[in-house]
XYZ file of C-alpha atoms in Angstrom:
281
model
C -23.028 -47.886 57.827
C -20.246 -47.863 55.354
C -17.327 -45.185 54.375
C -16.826 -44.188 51.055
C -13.824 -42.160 50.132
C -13.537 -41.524 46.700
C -11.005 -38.863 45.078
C -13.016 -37.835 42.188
C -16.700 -37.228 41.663
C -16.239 -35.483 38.556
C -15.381 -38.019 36.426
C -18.346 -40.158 35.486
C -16.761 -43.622 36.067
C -16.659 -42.858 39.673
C -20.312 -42.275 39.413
C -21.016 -45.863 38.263
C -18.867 -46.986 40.722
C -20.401 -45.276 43.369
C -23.932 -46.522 42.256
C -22.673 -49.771 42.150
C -21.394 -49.869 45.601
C -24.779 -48.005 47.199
C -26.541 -51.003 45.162
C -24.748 -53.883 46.745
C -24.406 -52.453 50.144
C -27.876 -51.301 50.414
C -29.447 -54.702 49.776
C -26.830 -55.976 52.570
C -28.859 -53.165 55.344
C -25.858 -51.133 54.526
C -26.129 -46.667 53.888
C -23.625 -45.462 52.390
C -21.811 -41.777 54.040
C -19.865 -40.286 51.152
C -16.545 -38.418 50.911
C -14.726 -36.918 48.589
C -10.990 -35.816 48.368
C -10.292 -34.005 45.334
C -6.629 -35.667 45.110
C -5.597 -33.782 48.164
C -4.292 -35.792 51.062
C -4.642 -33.704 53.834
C -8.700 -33.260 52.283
C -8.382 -37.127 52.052
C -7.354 -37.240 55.996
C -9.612 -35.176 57.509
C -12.595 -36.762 55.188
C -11.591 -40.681 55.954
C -10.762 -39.280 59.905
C -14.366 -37.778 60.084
C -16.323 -40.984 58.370
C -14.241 -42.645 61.276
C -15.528 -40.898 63.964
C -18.909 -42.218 62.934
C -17.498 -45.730 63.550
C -18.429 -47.327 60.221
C -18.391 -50.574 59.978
C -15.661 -50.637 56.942
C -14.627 -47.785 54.723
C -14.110 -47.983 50.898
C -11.404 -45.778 49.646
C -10.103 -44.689 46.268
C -6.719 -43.053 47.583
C -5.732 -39.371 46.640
C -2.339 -39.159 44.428
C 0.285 -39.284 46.771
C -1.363 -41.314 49.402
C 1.059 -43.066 51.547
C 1.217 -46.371 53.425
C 1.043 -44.568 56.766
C -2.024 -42.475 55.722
C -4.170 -45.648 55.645
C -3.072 -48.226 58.393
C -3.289 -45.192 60.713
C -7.064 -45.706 60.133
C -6.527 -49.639 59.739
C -5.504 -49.586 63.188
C -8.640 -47.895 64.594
C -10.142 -50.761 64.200
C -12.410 -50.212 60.902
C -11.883 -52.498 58.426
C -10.506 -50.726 54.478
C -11.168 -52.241 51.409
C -9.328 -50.255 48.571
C -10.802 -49.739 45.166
C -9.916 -48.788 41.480
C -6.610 -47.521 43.104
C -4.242 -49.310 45.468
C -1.840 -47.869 47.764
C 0.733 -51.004 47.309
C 1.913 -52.822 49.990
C -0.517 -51.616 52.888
C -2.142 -55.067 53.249
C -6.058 -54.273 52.419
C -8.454 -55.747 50.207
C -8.648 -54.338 46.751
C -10.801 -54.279 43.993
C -10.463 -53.375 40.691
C -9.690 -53.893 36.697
C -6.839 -55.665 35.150
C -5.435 -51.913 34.030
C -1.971 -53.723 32.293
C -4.252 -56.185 30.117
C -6.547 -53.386 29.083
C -4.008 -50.805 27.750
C -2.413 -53.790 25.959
C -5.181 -54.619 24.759
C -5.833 -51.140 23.003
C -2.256 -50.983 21.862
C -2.538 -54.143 20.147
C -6.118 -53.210 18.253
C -4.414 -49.740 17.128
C -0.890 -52.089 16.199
C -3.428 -54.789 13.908
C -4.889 -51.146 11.851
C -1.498 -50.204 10.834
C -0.346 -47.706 13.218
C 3.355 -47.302 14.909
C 3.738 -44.495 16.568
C 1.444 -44.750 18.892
C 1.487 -42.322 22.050
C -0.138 -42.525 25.736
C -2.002 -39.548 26.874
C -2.807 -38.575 30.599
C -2.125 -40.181 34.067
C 0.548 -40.267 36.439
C 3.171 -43.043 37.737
C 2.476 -42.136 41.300
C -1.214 -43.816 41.351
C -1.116 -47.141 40.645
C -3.686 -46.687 38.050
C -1.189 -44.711 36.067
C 1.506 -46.899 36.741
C -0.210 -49.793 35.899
C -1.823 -48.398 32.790
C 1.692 -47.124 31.455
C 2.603 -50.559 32.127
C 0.127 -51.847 29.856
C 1.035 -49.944 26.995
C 4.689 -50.300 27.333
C 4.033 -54.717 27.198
C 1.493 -53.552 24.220
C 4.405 -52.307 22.357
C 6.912 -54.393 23.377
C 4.686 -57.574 21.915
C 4.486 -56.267 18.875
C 8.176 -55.337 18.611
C 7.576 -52.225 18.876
C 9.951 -49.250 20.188
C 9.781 -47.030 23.181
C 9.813 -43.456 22.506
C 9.731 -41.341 25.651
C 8.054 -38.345 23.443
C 4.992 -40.139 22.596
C 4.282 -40.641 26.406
C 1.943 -37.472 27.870
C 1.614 -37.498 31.342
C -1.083 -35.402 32.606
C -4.729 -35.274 34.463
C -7.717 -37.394 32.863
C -9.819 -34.622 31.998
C -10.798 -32.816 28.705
C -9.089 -29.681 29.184
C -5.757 -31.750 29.974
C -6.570 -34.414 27.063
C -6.647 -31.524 24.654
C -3.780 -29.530 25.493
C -1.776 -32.469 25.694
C -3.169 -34.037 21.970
C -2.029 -30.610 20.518
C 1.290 -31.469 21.993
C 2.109 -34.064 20.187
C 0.429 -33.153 17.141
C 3.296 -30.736 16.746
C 6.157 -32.907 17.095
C 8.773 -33.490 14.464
C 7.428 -37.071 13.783
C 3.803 -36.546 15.209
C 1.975 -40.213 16.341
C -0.960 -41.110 14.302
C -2.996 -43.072 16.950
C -2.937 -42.517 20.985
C -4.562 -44.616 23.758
C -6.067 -42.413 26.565
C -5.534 -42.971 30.128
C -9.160 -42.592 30.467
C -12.639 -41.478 28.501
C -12.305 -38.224 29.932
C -8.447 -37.798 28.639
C -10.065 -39.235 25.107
C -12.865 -36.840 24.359
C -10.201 -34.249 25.355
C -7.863 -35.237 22.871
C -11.102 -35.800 20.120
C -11.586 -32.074 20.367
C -7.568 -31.224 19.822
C -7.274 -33.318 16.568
C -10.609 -31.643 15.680
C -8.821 -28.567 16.213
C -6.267 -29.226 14.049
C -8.415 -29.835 11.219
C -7.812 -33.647 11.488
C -10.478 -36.342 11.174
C -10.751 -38.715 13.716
C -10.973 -42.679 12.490
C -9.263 -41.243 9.274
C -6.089 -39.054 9.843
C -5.647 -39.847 13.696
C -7.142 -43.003 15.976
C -8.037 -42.584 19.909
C -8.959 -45.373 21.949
C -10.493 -44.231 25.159
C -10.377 -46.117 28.962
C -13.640 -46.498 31.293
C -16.216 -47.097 28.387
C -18.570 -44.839 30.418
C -22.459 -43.756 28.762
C -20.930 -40.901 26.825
C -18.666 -42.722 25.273
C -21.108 -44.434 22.875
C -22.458 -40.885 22.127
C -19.457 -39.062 20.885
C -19.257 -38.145 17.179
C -17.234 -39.858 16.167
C -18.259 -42.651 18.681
C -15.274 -43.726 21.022
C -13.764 -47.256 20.747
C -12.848 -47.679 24.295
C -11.997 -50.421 26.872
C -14.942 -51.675 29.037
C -13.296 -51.980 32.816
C -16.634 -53.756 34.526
C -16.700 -50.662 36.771
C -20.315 -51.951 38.048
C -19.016 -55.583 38.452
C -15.965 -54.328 40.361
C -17.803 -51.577 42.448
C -20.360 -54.413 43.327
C -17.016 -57.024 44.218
C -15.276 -53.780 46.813
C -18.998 -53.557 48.433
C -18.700 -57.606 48.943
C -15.343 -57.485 50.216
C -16.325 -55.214 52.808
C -19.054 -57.178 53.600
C -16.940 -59.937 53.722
C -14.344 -58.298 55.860
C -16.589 -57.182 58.360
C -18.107 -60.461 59.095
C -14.967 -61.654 59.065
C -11.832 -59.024 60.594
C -9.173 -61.974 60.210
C -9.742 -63.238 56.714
C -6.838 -63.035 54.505
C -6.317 -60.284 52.547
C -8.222 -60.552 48.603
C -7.381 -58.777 45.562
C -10.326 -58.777 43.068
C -9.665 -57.820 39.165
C -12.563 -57.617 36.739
C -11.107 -58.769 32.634
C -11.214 -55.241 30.643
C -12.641 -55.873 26.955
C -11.999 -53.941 23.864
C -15.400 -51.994 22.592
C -15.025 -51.226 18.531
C -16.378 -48.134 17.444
C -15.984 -44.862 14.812
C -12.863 -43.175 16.179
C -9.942 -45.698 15.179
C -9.344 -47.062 11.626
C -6.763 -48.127 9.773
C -3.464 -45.966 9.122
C -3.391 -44.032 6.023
C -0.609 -45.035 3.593
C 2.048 -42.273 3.289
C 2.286 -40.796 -0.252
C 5.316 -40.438 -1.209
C 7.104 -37.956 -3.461
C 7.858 -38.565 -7.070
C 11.351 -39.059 -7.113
């Protein structure tokens, strides 16, 4: 039997990745005991602490914000092998697998960047996960290739949901010097900020670009449909099943981090900038 501690459900990328994992580690003998922490860290220690107790023979853990070093080798030094996944809690010395989050952002930054656009902003996610950090990351060495500026008031922290991706697209919508494109922590955060520019009577792909993270189903059924960045969540769900695998046939093998190569997906909701008409002098 295997662990899984994941610490979302919600979201539908940790859907694929759980199916992905059950796939993998049930043609390996493996079940799967599943759960979930809600990004709560005393949920997230009483959850991994039970699965424990049923001596598994490696857990699989997407950490809660704010997980620390300490909350994990405590259960590393049970005895049961961890294999981290989609987030890493840096520097506690487990196998991880996961996407190349810094490539992908830059990647979206650069495809909004080739249509025109400048002020481009980052909506949703937070520097204490990795995901978030590395994701900001990303879109900060996006800019910076194409010479373009930091400004601290086109960066919106926040949850990647819909209700957060919305509030926080209004947000900058009524700035002084409002962006005209945005890449979204995730596809969540996007469809989120689809309905805000909707909102404002904007049209998406025309007045205002989003770029999306995840490419999950829905993402090809938005209207507009969401250009996104495909993560491999299936190839790297299916890579943290084999390094569990790996690790428990194998307690002393050296630690392996495995990163899956994000890709850009073209669709309806970014085109190029509109030219700004100027008045007649």
């Amino acid at each position: 039997m295997v662990g899984v501690g994941l610490h979302d459900i919600i979201n539908p990328s940790f859907t694929e990745l759980l199916a992905a994992m059950e796939d993998a580690l049930s043609a390996a003998g493996k079940t799967v005991l599943l759960g979930v922490g809600q990004e709560d860290v005393a949920r997230q220690t009483r959850i991994l602490g039970t699965l424990a107790e049923y001596r598994p023979d490696a857990l699989i853990v997407s950490p809660a914000l704010g997980t620390e070093i300490e909350d994990l080798r405590t259960l590393g030094n049970s005895g049961v092998p961890i294999v981290q996944v989609t987030r890493e809690v840096e520097g506690a010395g487990f196998d991880f697998a996961g996407s190349d989050d810094v490539t992908g952002v830059a990647l979206a930054v650069s495809h909004l960047v080739e249509l025109g656009h400048t002020r481009i902003a980052m909506i949703g996610g937070f520097e204490a996960a990795s995901t978030g950090r590395r994701r900001h990351a990303g879109y900060l060495a996006g800019l910076a290739r194409h010479g373009l500026p930091y400004d601290p008031a086109l960066w919106a922290p926040g949850r990647g949901t819909r209700e957060q991706g919305r509030v926080l697209m209004e947000q900058l919508l009524a700035l002084d010097e409002p962006p005209t494109a945005a890449v979204c922590f995730n596809d969540l955060c996007a469809f989120g900020a689809l309905m805000g520019i909707q909102a404002a009577g904007l049209v998406t792909g025309t007045d205002f670009s989003i770029v999306g993270y995840d490419d999950i189903a829905e993402a090809s059924m938005w209207h507009p449909a969401l250009t996104t960045v495909f993560t491999q969540i299936p190839e790297y769900g299916a890579a943290a099943a084999r390094l569990a695998l790996a690790r428990i046939a194998d307690p002393q093998r050296p630690v392996e981090r495995i990163l899956t190569t994000p890709r850009l997906v073209v669709r309806a909701s970014t085109g190029p900038m509109k030219p700004v008409r100027r008045r007649p002098a």
